[in-house]
Short mmCIF file of C-alpha atoms in Angstrom, two decimals:
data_model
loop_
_atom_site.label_atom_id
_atom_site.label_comp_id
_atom_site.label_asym_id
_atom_site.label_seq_id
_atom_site.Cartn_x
_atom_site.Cartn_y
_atom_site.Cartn_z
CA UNK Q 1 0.00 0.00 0.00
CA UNK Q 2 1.68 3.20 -1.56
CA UNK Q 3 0.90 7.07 0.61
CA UNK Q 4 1.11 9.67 -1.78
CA UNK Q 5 1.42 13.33 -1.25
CA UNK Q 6 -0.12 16.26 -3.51
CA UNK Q 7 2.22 19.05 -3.08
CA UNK Q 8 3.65 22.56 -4.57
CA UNK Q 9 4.02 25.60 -3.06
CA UNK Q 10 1.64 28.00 -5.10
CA UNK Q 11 -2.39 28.61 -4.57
CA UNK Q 12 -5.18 27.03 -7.37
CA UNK Q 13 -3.05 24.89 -9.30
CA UNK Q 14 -5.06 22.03 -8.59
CA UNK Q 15 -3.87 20.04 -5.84
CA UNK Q 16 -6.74 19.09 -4.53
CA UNK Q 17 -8.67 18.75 -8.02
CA UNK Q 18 -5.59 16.18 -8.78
CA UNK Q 19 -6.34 14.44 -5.33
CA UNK Q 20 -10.01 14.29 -5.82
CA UNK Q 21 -9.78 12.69 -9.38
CA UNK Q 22 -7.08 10.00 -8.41
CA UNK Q 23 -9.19 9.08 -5.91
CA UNK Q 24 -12.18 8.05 -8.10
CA UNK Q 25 -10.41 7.19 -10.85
CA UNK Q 26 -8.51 4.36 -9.07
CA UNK Q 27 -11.50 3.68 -6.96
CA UNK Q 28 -13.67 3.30 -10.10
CA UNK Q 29 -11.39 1.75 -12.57
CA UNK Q 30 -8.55 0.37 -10.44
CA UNK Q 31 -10.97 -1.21 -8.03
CA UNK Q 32 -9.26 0.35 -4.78
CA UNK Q 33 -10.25 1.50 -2.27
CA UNK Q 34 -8.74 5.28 -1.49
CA UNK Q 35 -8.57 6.90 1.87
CA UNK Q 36 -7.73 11.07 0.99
CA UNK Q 37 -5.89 12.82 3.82
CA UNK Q 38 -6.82 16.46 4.23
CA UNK Q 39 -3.95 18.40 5.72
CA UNK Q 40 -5.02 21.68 4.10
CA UNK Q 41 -7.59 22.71 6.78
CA UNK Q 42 -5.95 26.49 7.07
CA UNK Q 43 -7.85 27.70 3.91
CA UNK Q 44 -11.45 27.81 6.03
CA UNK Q 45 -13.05 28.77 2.13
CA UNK Q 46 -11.98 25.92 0.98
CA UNK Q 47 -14.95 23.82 0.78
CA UNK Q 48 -13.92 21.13 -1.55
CA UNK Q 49 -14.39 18.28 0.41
CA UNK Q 50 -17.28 19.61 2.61
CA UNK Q 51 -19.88 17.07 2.20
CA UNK Q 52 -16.92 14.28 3.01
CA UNK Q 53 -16.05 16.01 6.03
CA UNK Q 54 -19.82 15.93 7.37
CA UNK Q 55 -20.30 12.24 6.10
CA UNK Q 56 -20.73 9.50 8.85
CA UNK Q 57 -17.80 9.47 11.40
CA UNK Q 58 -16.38 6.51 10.99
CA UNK Q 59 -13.94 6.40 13.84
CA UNK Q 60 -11.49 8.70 15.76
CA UNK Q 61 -8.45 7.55 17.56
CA UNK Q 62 -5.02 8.99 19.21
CA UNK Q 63 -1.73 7.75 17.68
CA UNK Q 64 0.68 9.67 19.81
CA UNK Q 65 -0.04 13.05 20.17
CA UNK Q 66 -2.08 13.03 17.11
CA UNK Q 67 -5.71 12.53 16.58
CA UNK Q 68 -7.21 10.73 13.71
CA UNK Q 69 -10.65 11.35 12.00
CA UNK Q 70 -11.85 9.65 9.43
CA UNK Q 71 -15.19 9.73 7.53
CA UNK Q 72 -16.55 7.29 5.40
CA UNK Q 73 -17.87 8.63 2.09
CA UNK Q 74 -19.27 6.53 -0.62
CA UNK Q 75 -16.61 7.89 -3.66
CA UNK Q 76 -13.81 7.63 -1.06
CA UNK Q 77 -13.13 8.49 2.85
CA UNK Q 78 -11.59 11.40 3.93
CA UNK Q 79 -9.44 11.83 6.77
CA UNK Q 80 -7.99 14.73 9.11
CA UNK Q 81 -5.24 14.70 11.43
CA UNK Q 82 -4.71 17.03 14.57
CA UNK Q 83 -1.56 16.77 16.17
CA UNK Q 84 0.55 18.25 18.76
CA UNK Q 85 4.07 16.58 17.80
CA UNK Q 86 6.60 18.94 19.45
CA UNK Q 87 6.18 22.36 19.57
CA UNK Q 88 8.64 23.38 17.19
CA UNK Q 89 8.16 21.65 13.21
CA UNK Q 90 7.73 18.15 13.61
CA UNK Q 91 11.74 15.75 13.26
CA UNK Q 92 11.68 12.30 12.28
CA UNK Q 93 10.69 10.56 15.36
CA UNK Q 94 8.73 7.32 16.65
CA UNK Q 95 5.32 9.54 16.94
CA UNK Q 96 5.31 9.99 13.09
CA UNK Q 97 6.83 6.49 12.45
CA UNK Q 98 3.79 4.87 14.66
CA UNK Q 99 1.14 7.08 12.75
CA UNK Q 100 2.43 6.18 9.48
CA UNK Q 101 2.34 2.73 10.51
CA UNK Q 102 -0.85 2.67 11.81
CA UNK Q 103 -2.15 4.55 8.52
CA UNK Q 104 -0.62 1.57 6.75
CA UNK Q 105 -2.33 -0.88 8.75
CA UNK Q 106 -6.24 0.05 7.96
CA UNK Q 107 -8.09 -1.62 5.56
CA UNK Q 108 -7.05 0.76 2.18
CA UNK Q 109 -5.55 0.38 -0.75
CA UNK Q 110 -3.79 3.21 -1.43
CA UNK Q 111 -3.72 6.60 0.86
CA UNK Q 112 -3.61 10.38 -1.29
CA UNK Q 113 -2.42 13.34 0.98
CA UNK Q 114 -3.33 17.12 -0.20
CA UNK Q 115 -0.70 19.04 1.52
CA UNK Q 116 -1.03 23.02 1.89
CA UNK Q 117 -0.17 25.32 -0.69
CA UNK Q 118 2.57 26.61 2.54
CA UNK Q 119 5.40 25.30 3.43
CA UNK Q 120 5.02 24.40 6.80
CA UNK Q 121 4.52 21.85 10.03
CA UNK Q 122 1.10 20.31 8.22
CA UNK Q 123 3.22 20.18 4.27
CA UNK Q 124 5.91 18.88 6.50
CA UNK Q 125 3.52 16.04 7.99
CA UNK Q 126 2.45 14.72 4.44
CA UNK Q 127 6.30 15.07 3.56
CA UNK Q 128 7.39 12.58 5.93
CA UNK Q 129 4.37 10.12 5.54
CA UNK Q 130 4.50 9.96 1.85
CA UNK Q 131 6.45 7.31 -0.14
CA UNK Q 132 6.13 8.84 -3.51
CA UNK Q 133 5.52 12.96 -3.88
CA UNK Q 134 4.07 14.75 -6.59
CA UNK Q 135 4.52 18.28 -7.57
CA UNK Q 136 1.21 20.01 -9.09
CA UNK Q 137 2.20 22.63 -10.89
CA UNK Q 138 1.51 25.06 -13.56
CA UNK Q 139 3.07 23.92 -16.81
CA UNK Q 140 5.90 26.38 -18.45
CA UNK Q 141 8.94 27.86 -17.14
CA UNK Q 142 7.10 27.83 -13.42
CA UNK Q 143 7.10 23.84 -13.43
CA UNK Q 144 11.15 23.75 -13.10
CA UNK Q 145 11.21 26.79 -10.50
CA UNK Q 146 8.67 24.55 -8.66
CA UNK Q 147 10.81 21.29 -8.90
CA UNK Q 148 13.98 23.64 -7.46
CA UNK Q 149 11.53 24.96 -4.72
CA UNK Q 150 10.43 21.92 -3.30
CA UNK Q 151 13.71 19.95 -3.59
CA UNK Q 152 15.51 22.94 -1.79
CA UNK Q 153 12.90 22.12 1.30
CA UNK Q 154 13.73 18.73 1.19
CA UNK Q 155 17.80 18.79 0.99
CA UNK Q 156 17.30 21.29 3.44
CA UNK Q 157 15.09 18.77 5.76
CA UNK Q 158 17.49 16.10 4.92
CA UNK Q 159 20.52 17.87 6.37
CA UNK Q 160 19.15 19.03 8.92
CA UNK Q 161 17.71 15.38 9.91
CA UNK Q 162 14.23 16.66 9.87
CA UNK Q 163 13.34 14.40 7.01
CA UNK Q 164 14.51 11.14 6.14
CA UNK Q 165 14.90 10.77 2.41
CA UNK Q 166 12.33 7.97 1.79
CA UNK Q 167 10.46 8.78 -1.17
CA UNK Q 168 10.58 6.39 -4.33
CA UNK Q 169 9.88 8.77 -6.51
CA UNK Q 170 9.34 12.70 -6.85
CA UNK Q 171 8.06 13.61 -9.99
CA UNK Q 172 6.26 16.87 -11.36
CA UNK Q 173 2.29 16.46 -12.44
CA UNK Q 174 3.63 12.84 -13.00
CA UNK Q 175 6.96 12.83 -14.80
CA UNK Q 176 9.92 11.77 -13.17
CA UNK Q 177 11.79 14.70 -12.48
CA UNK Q 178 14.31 13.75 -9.05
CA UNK Q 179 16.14 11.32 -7.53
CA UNK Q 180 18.94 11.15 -4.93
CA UNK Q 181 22.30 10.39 -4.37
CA UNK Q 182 24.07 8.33 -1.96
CA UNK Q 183 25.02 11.39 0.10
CA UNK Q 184 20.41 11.79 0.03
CA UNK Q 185 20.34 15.29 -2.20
CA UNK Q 186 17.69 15.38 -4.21
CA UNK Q 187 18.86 16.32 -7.52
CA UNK Q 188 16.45 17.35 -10.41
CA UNK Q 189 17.01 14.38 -13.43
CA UNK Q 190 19.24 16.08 -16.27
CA UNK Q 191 16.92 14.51 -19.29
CA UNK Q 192 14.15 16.53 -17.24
CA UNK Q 193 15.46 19.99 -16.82
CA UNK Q 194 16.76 19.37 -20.94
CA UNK Q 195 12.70 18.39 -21.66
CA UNK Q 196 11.66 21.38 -19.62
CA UNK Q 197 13.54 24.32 -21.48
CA UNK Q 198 13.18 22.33 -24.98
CA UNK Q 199 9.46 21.62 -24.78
CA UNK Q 200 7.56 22.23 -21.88
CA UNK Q 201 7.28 26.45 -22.35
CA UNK Q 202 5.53 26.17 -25.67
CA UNK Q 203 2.71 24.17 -23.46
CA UNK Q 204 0.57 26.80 -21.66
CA UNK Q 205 -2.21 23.88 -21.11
CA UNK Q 206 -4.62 25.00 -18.49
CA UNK Q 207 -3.59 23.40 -14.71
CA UNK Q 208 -6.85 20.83 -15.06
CA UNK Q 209 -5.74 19.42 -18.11
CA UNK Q 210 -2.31 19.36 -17.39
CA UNK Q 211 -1.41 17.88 -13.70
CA UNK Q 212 -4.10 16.18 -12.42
CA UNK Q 213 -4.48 14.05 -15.99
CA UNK Q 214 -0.16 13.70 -16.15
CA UNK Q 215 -0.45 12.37 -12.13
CA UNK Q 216 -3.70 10.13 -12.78
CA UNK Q 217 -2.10 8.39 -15.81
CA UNK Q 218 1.05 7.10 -14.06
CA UNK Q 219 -1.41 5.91 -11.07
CA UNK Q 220 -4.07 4.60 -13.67
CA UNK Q 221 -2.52 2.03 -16.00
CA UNK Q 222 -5.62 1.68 -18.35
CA UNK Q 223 -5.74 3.96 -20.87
CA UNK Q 224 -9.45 3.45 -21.40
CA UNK Q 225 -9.90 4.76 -18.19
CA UNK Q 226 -8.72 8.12 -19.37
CA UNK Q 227 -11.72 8.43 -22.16
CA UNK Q 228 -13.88 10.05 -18.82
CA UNK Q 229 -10.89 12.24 -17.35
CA UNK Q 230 -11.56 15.42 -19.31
CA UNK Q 231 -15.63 15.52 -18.45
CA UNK Q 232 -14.83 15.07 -14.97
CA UNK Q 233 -12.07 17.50 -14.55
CA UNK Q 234 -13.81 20.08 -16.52
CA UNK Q 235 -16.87 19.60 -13.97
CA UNK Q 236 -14.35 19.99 -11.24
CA UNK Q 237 -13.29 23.07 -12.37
CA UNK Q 238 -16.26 25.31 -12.99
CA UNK Q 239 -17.14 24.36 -9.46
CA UNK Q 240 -13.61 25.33 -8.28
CA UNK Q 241 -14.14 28.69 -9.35
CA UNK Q 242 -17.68 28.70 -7.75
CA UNK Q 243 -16.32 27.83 -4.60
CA UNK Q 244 -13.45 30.74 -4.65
CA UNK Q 245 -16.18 33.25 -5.82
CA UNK Q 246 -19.56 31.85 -3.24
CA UNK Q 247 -17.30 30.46 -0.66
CA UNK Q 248 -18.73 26.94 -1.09
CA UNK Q 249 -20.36 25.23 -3.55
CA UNK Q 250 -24.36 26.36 -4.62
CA UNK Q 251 -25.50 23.86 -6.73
CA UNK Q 252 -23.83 20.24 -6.80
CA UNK Q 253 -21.25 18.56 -3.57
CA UNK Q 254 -18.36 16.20 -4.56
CA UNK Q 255 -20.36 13.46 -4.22
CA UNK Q 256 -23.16 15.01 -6.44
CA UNK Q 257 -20.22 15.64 -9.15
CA UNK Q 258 -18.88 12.22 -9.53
CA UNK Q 259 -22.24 10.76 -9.04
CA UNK Q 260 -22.76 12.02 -12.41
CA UNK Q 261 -20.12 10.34 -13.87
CA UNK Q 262 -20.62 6.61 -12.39
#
C-alpha cells in the first residue's frame, strides 16, 4: 500500500482537483479502495471536500499526540489529522513512524495526501508520511522553479535530519523529475530539466488538463480509463471557481459531481 502526497508551493493549481480525481479514478477503474488525507484545513473557504467532512464518522483515535478522524464517504473516505508533535516543526521521530504505521495498517488500498499550498509543520507532515511525492504545478517555465523549490525544502530537511529521504519517486504532475544520491540530495534528473527548457514552455495547457491528468495516468494504467478524465475535470473546475467566488459550492457537492459520472 503506496501514501502519496499532492504538493507545490503556489495557490489554485489544482492540488486538490488532482487528489479528488485519483481518488475516483482508481477507486472506479482500479478497483481500490482510497482513503484522501486532508492536511489543508488552514484555507477555512476551501470547501472542496465539505460534504466528506460531514459524512458518517467513521472512527477517531489517538496515535501519539495526534488525533485521527476519518469519515466514510461513498466515492472515497476522507481523513484529518490534529496533532501536537513537538512544539517546534515536527523531526523524524517514533510519533510519526507509529502514525504512518498505523495509517498503513487500515483496511485501504492506497492513501492520497493534499498538503497546503505553505510550506510548513502540516506540508511537513504529508512530507514525511508519503512514499512517492508529486509536484502540481503550472506547466511552463514555473514547473522547473517549482521542482527547485520543493527539492531545496527537502535537501534542506534532509541535512538538517528533519526528514529522512524515503520517497521512491518525486516527480512533477507525474513525470519523473528527481532522484537522490548516496550522500540523500535530491537532484532534479538532467533529461528533465533538458525536456523542460526544450518543450515544456511552448505548453501553456490549463492546470486541469495538465497535472491532475499527467499524475492520474502514471497511477491509472488503463488507458481506457482516461476516455472520462476530461468531463470530470472540466466539472471539477467550474465548481472550483464557484467555490473561490460563493465560498462553497451552490449547486452540486463532490459526491453530487462524480455521481454524475458513475
Amino acid at each position: 500500500m503506496r501514501i502519496i502526497a499532492n504538493t507545490g508551493f503556489q495557490d489554485g493549481v489544482g492540488r486538490s482537483t488532482t487528489t479528488a480525481v485519483l481518488a475516483f479514478m482508481l477507486m472506479r477503474h482500479q478497483g481500490l479502495k482510497p482513503l484522501i488525507i486532508d492536511l489543508d484545513s488552514k484555507n477555512s473557504q476551501r470547501m472542496f471536500f465539505q460534504d466528506l467532512k460531514d459524512a458518517q464518522l467513521d472512527y477517531s483515535t489517538e496515535i501519539g499526540n495526534a488525533k485521527l478522524q476519518i469519515n466514510r464517504g461513498r466515492i472515497a473516505d476522507l481523513a484529518t489529522v490534529g496533532y501536537s508533535l513537538t512544539n517546534q516543526p515536527p523531526i523524524v521521530n517514533t510519533k510519526i513512524f507509529k502514525l504512518k504505521r498505523y495509517l498503513k495498517s487500515l483496511n485501504y488500498d492506497i492513501i492520497l495526501i493534499d498538503t497546503p499550498s505553505t510550506f510548513d509543520t502540516s506540508c511537513m507532515l504529508g512530507f514525511q508520511l508519503a512514499d512517492d511525492l508529486n509536484i502540481v504545478c503550472t506547466s511552463g517555465i514555473e514547473g522547473l522553479d517549482q521542482v527547485e523549490n520543493v527539492l531545496d525544502k527537502l535537501n534542506t530537511l534532509v541535512k538538517d535530519s528533519v526528514l529522512s529521504p524515503s520517497f521512491s519517486t518525486i516527480t512533477l504532475n507525474g513525470k519523473d523529475v528527481a532522484t537522490y544520491k548516496t550522500d540523500f540530495s535530491y537532484k532534479i534528473k538532467k533529461y528533465y530539466r533538458d525536456f523542460t527548457f526544450q518543450t515544456i514552455l511552448k505548453r501553456r495547457k490549463p492546470i486541469h488538463d495538465y497535472a491532475s491528468k499527467g499524475i492520474t495516468e502514471r497511477y491509472v494504467n488503463d488507458r481506457k480509463a482516461l476516455k472520462d478524465y476530461k468531463e470530470l475535470t472540466a466539472e471539477f473546475s467550474k465548481h472550483y471557481k464557484l467555490e473561490h467566488k460563493q465560498g462553497i459550492f451552490k449547486d452540486k457537492t463532490y459526491t453530487e459531481i462524480l455521481k454524475g459520472t458513475t
